[in-house]
mmCIF file of C-alpha atoms and ligand atoms in Angstrom:
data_model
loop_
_atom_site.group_PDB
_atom_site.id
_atom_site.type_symbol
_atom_site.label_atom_id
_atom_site.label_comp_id
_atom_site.label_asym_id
_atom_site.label_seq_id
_atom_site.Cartn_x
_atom_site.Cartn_y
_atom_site.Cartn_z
ATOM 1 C CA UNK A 1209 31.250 151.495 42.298
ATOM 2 C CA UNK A 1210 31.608 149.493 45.331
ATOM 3 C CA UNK A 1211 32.900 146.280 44.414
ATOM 4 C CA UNK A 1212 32.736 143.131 47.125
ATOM 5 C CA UNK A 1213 35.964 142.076 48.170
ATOM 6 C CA UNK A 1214 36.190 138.598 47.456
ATOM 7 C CA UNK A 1215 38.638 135.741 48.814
ATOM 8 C CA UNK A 1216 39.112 132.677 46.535
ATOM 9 C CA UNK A 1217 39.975 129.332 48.247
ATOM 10 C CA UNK A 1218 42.247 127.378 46.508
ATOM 11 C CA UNK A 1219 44.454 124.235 47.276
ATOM 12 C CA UNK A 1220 45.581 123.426 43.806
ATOM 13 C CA UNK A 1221 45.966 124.513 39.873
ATOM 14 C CA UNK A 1222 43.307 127.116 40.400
ATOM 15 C CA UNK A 1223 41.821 127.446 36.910
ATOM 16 C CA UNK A 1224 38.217 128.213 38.517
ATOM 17 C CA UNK A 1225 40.161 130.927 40.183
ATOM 18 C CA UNK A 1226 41.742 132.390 36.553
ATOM 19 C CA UNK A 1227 37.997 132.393 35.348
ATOM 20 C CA UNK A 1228 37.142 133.958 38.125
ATOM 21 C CA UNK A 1229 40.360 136.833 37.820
ATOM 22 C CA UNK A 1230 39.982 137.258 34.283
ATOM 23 C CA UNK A 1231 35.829 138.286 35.032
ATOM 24 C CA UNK A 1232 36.988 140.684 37.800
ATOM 25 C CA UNK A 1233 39.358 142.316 35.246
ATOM 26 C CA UNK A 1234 36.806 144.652 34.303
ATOM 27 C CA UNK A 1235 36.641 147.713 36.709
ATOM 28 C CA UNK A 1236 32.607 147.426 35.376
ATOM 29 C CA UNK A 1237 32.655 143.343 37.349
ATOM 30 C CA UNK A 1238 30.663 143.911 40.893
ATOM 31 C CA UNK A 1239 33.226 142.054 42.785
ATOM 32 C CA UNK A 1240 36.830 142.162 42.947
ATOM 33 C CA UNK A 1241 39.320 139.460 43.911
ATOM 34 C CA UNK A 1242 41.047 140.691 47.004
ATOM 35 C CA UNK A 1243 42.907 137.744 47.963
ATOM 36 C CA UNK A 1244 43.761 134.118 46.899
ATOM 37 C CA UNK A 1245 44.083 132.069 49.833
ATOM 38 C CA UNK A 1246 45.198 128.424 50.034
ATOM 39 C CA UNK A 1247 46.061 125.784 52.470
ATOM 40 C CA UNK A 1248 49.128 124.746 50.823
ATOM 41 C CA UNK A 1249 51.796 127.373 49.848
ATOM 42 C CA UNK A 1250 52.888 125.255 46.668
ATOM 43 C CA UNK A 1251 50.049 125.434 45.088
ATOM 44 C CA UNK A 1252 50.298 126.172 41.649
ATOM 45 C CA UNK A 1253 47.392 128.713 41.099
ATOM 46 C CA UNK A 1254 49.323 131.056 44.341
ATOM 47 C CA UNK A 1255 51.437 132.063 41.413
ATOM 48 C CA UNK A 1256 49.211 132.370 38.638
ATOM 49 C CA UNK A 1257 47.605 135.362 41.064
ATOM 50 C CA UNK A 1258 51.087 136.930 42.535
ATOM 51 C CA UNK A 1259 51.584 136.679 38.396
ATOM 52 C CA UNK A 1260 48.240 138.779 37.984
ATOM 53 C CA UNK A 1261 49.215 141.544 41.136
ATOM 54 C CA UNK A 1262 46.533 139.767 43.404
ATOM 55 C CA UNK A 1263 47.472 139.425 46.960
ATOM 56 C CA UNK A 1264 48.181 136.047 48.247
ATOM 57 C CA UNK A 1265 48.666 134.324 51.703
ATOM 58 C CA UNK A 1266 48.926 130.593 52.607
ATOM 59 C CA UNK A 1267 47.561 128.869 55.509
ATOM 60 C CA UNK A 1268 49.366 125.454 55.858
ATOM 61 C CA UNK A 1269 46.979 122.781 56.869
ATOM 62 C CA UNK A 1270 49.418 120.456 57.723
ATOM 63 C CA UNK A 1271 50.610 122.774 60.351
ATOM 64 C CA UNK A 1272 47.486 121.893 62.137
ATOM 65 C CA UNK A 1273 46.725 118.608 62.117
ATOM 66 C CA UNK A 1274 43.337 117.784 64.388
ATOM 67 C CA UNK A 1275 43.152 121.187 64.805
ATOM 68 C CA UNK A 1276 40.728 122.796 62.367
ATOM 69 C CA UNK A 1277 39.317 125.254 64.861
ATOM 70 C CA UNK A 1278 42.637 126.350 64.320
ATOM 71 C CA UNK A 1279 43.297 126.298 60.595
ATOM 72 C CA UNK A 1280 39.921 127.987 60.425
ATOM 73 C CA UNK A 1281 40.834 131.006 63.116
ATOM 74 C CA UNK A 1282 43.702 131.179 60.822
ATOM 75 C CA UNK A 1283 42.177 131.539 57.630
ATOM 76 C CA UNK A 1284 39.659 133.407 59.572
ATOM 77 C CA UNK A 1285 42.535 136.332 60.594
ATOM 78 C CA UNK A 1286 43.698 136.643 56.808
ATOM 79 C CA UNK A 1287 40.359 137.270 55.387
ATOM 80 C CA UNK A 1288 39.682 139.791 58.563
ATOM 81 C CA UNK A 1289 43.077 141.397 57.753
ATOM 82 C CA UNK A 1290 41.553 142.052 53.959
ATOM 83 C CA UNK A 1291 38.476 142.715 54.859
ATOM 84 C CA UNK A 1292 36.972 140.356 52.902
ATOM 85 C CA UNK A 1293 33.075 139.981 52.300
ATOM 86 C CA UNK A 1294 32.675 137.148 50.255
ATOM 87 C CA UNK A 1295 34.803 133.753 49.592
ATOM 88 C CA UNK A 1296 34.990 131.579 46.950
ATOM 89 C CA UNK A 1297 35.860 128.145 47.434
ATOM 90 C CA UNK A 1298 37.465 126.896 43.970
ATOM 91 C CA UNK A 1299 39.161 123.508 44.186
ATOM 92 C CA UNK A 1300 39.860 123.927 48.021
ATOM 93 C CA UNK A 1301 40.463 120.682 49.648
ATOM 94 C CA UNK A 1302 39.334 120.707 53.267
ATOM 95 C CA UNK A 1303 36.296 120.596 54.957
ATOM 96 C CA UNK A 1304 35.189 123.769 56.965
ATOM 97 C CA UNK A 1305 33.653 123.396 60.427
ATOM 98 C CA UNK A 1306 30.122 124.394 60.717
ATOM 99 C CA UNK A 1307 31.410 127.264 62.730
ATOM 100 C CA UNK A 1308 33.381 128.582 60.118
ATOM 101 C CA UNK A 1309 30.441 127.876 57.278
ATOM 102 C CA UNK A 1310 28.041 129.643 59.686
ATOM 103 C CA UNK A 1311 29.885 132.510 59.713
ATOM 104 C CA UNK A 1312 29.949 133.372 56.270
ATOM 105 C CA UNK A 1313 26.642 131.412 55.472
ATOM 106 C CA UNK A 1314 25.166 133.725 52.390
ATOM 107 C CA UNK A 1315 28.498 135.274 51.345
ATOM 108 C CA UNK A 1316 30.131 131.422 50.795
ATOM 109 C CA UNK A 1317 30.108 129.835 47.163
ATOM 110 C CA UNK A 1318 31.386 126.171 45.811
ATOM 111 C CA UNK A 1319 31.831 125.048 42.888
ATOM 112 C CA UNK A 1320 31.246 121.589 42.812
ATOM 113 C CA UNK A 1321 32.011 118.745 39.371
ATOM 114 C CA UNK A 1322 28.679 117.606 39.153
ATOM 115 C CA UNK A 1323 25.512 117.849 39.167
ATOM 116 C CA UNK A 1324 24.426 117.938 42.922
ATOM 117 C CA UNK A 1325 22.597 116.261 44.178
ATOM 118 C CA UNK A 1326 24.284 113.493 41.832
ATOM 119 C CA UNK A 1327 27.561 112.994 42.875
ATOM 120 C CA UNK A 1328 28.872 114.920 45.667
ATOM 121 C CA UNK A 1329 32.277 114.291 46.546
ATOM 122 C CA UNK A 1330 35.475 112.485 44.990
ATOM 123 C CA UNK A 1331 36.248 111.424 41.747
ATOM 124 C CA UNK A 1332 32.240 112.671 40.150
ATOM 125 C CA UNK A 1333 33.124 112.077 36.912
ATOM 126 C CA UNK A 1334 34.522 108.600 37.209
ATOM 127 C CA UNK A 1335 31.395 107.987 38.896
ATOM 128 C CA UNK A 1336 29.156 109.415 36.357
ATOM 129 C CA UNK A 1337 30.466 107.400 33.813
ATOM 130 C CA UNK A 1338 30.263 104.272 35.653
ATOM 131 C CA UNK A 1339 26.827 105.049 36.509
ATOM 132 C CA UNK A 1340 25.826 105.971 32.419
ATOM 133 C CA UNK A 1341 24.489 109.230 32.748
ATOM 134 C CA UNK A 1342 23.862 110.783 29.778
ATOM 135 C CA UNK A 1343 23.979 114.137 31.019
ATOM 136 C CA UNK A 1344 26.650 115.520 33.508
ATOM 137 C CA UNK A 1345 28.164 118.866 34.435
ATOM 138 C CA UNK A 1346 28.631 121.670 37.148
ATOM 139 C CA UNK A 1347 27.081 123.241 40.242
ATOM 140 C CA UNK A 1348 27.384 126.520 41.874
ATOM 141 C CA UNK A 1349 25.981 126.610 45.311
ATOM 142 C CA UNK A 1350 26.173 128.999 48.634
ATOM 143 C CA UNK A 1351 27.999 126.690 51.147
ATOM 144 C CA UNK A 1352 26.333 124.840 53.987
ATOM 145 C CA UNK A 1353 27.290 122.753 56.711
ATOM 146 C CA UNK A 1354 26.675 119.158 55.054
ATOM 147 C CA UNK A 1355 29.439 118.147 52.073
ATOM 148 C CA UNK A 1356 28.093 119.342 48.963
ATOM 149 C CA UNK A 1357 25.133 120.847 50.288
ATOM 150 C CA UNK A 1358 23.201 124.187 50.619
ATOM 151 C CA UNK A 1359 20.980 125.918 48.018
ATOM 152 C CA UNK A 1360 22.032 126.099 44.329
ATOM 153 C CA UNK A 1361 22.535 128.770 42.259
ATOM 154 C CA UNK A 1362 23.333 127.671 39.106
ATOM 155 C CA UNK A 1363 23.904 124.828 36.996
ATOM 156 C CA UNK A 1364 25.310 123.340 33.325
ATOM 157 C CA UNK A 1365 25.210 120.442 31.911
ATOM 158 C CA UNK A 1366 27.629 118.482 29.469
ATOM 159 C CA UNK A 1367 26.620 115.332 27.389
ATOM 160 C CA UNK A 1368 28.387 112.251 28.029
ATOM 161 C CA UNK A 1369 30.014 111.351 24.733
ATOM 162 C CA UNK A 1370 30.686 107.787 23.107
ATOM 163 C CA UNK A 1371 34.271 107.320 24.068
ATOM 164 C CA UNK A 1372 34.667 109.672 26.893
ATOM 165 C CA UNK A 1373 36.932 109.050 29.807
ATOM 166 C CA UNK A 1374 37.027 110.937 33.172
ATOM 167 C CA UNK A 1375 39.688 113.273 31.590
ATOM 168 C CA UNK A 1376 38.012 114.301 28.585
ATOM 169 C CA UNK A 1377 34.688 114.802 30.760
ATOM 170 C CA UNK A 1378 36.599 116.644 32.913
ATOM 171 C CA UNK A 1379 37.634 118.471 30.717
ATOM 172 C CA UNK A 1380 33.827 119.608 29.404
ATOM 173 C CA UNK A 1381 32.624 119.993 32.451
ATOM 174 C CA UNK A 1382 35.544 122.629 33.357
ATOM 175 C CA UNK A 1383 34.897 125.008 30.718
ATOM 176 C CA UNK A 1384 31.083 124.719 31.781
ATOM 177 C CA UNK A 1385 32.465 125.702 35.510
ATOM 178 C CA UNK A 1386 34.904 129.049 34.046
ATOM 179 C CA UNK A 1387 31.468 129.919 32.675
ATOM 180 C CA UNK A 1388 29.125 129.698 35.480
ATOM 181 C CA UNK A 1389 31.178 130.591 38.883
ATOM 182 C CA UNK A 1390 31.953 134.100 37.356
ATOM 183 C CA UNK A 1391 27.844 134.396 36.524
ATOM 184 C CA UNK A 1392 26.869 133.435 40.154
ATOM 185 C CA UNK A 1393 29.660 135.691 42.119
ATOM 186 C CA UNK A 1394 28.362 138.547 39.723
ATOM 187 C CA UNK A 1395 24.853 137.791 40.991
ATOM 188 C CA UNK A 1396 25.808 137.307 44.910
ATOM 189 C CA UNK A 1397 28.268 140.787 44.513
ATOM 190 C CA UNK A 1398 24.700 142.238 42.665
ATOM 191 C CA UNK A 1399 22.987 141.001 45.796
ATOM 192 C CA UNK A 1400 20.214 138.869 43.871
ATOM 193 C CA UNK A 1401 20.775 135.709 45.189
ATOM 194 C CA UNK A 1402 18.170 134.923 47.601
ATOM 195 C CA UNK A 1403 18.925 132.148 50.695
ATOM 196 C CA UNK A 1404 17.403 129.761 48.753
ATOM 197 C CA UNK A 1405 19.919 130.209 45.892
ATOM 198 C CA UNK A 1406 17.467 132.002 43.364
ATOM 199 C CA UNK A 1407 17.620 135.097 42.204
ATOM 200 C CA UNK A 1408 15.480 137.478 43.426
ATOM 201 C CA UNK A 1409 14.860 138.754 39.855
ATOM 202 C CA UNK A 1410 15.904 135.770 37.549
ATOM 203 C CA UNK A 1411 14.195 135.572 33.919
ATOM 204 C CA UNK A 1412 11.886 132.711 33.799
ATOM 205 C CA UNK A 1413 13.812 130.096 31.417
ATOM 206 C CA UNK A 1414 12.829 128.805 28.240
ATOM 207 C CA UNK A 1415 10.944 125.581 29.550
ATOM 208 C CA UNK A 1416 10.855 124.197 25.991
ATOM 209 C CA UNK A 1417 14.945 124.824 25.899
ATOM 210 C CA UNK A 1418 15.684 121.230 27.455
ATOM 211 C CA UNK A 1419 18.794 119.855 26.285
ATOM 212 C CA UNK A 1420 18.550 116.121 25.398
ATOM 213 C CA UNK A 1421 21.410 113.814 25.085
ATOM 214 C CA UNK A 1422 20.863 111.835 22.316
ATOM 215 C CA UNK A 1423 19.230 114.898 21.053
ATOM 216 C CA UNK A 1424 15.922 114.272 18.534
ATOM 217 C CA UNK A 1425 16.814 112.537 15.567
ATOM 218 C CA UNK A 1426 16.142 113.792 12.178
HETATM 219 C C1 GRF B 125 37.132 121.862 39.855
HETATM 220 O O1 GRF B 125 36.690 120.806 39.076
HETATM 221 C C2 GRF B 125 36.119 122.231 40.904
HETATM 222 O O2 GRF B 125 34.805 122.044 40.465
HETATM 223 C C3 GRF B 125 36.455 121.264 42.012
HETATM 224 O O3 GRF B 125 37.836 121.169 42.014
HETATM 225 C C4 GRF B 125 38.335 121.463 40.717
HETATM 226 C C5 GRF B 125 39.308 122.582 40.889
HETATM 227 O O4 GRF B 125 39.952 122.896 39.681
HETATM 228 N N1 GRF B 125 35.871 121.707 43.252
HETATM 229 P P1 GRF B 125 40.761 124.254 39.548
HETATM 230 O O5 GRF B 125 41.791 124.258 40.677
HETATM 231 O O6 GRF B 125 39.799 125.380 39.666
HETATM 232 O O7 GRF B 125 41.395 124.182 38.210
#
C-alpha cells in the first residue's frame, strides 16, 4: 500500500501528535507520519517522536522575527526534503501566510478546541464556560486562509459538567480530539474528503442520535 506521507506541526506537548503516531502504527493505517516538525526545538512532543524512530526537524520561529515568508520557505524546504503530501497542524502556534495555506489547501488539517464556528482562537474553553454552553468539544477542519476557518470534517462534542473548570474540560475535550484527528487523516489519506470537508461517501448519521446535555429525564 501506498501510504501518504504526512508532516505533523507541532509547537508544544504534542499529544494530538501521539494519537496521531499510535494510529499510523499499523502498516494497515493509509497514512504514515513522515516527519514531526515544530517551530521550537524544545518542544516536548520532538522527543516523544525521536522516542518513537520518527524523523524530526525544528524550524525556530524566533529566528525570524517579521519574517514569515521566511519561516514558511523554511518549513516549506523540510517538508520538500521529505516529500511530504499532507500536514497536520496539532497544537502549532503560528499563523501561516495565505501563501503557504494555498499551497497545501486540500492536503492541510487543524485541529481546533472547540466547536467552530464557536470559539475560534485562545483560551476556547475558558470561554465556553463563561459563555454556559452546555455542549462543547472538538473540530477537525482542512486549513484555510482566515483563523479557524475552512470546511469541517469532523466534529465531537463533550457536555459541560456541574463543577467543571477549563482544565477538566480540557481535559474531555482532548480525548474527544485523539479520537477524531486520526478518523479524518484516515479519510483525507483514503481520499474521501471532498473540498467542502464531506466525505464523498459518508454514511448518513443517525438523525434521531442527538446528544442532549441535560439528557431526558426519567
Ligand atoms: C489541542 O487542544 C489542539 O486542539 C490545539 O492545541 C492543543 C494541542 O495539544 N490546537 P497537544 O500538543 O496536541 O497535546
Amino acid at each position: 500500500m501506498n501510504r501518504a506521507r504526512t508532516a505533523v506541526l507541532i509547537s508544544g506537548r504534542g499529544s494530538n501528535m501521539a494519537a496521531l503516531l499510535d494510529a499510523a502504527a499499523d502498516p494497515a493505517f493509509p497514512a504514515a507520519i513522515s516527519l514531526v516538525l515544530s517551530n521550537r526545538a524544545d518542544a516536548a512532543g520532538l522527543e516523544r517522536a525521536r522516542a518513537a524512530g520518527v524523523a524530526t526537524a525544528a524550524v525556530e520561529s524566533r529566528g525570524f522575527r517579521g519574517d514569515r515568508a521566511g519561516f514558511e520557505a523554511a518549513m516549506q524546504a523540510v517538508l520538500e526534503e521529505h516529500a511530504i503530501e499532507l500536514v497536520l497542524l496539532a497544537g502549532f502556534l503560528r499563523v501561516l501566510t495565505e501563501g503557504f495555506v494555498r499551497r497545501w489547501q486540500g492536503r492541510m488539517l487543524n485541529i481546533h478546541p472547540s466547536l467552530l464556528p464557536a470559539f475560534p482562537g485562545l483560551d476556547t474553553h475558558e470561554r465556553a464556560l463563561a459563555a454556559g454552553v452546555r455542549l462543547h468539544g472538538c473540530t477537525v477542519h482542512l486549513v484555510s486562509p482566515g483563523l479557524d476557518e475552512g470546511p469541517i470534517l469532523a466534529q465531537a462534542a463533550v457536555p459541560v459538567l456541574p463543577g467543571d473548570d477549563a482544565d477538566s474540560l480540557a481535559a474531555r475535550v482532548l480525548q474527544q480530539e485523539h479520537r477524531i484527528y486520526p478518523a479524518a487523516l484516515r479519510w483525507l489519506a483514503e481520499g474521501r474528503v471532498g473540498p467542502d470537508g464531506r466525505l464523498r461517501d459518508a454514511p448518513c448519521p443517525d438523525p434521531a442520535a442527538a446528544l442532549r446535555n441535560p439528557p431526558d429525564g426519567p
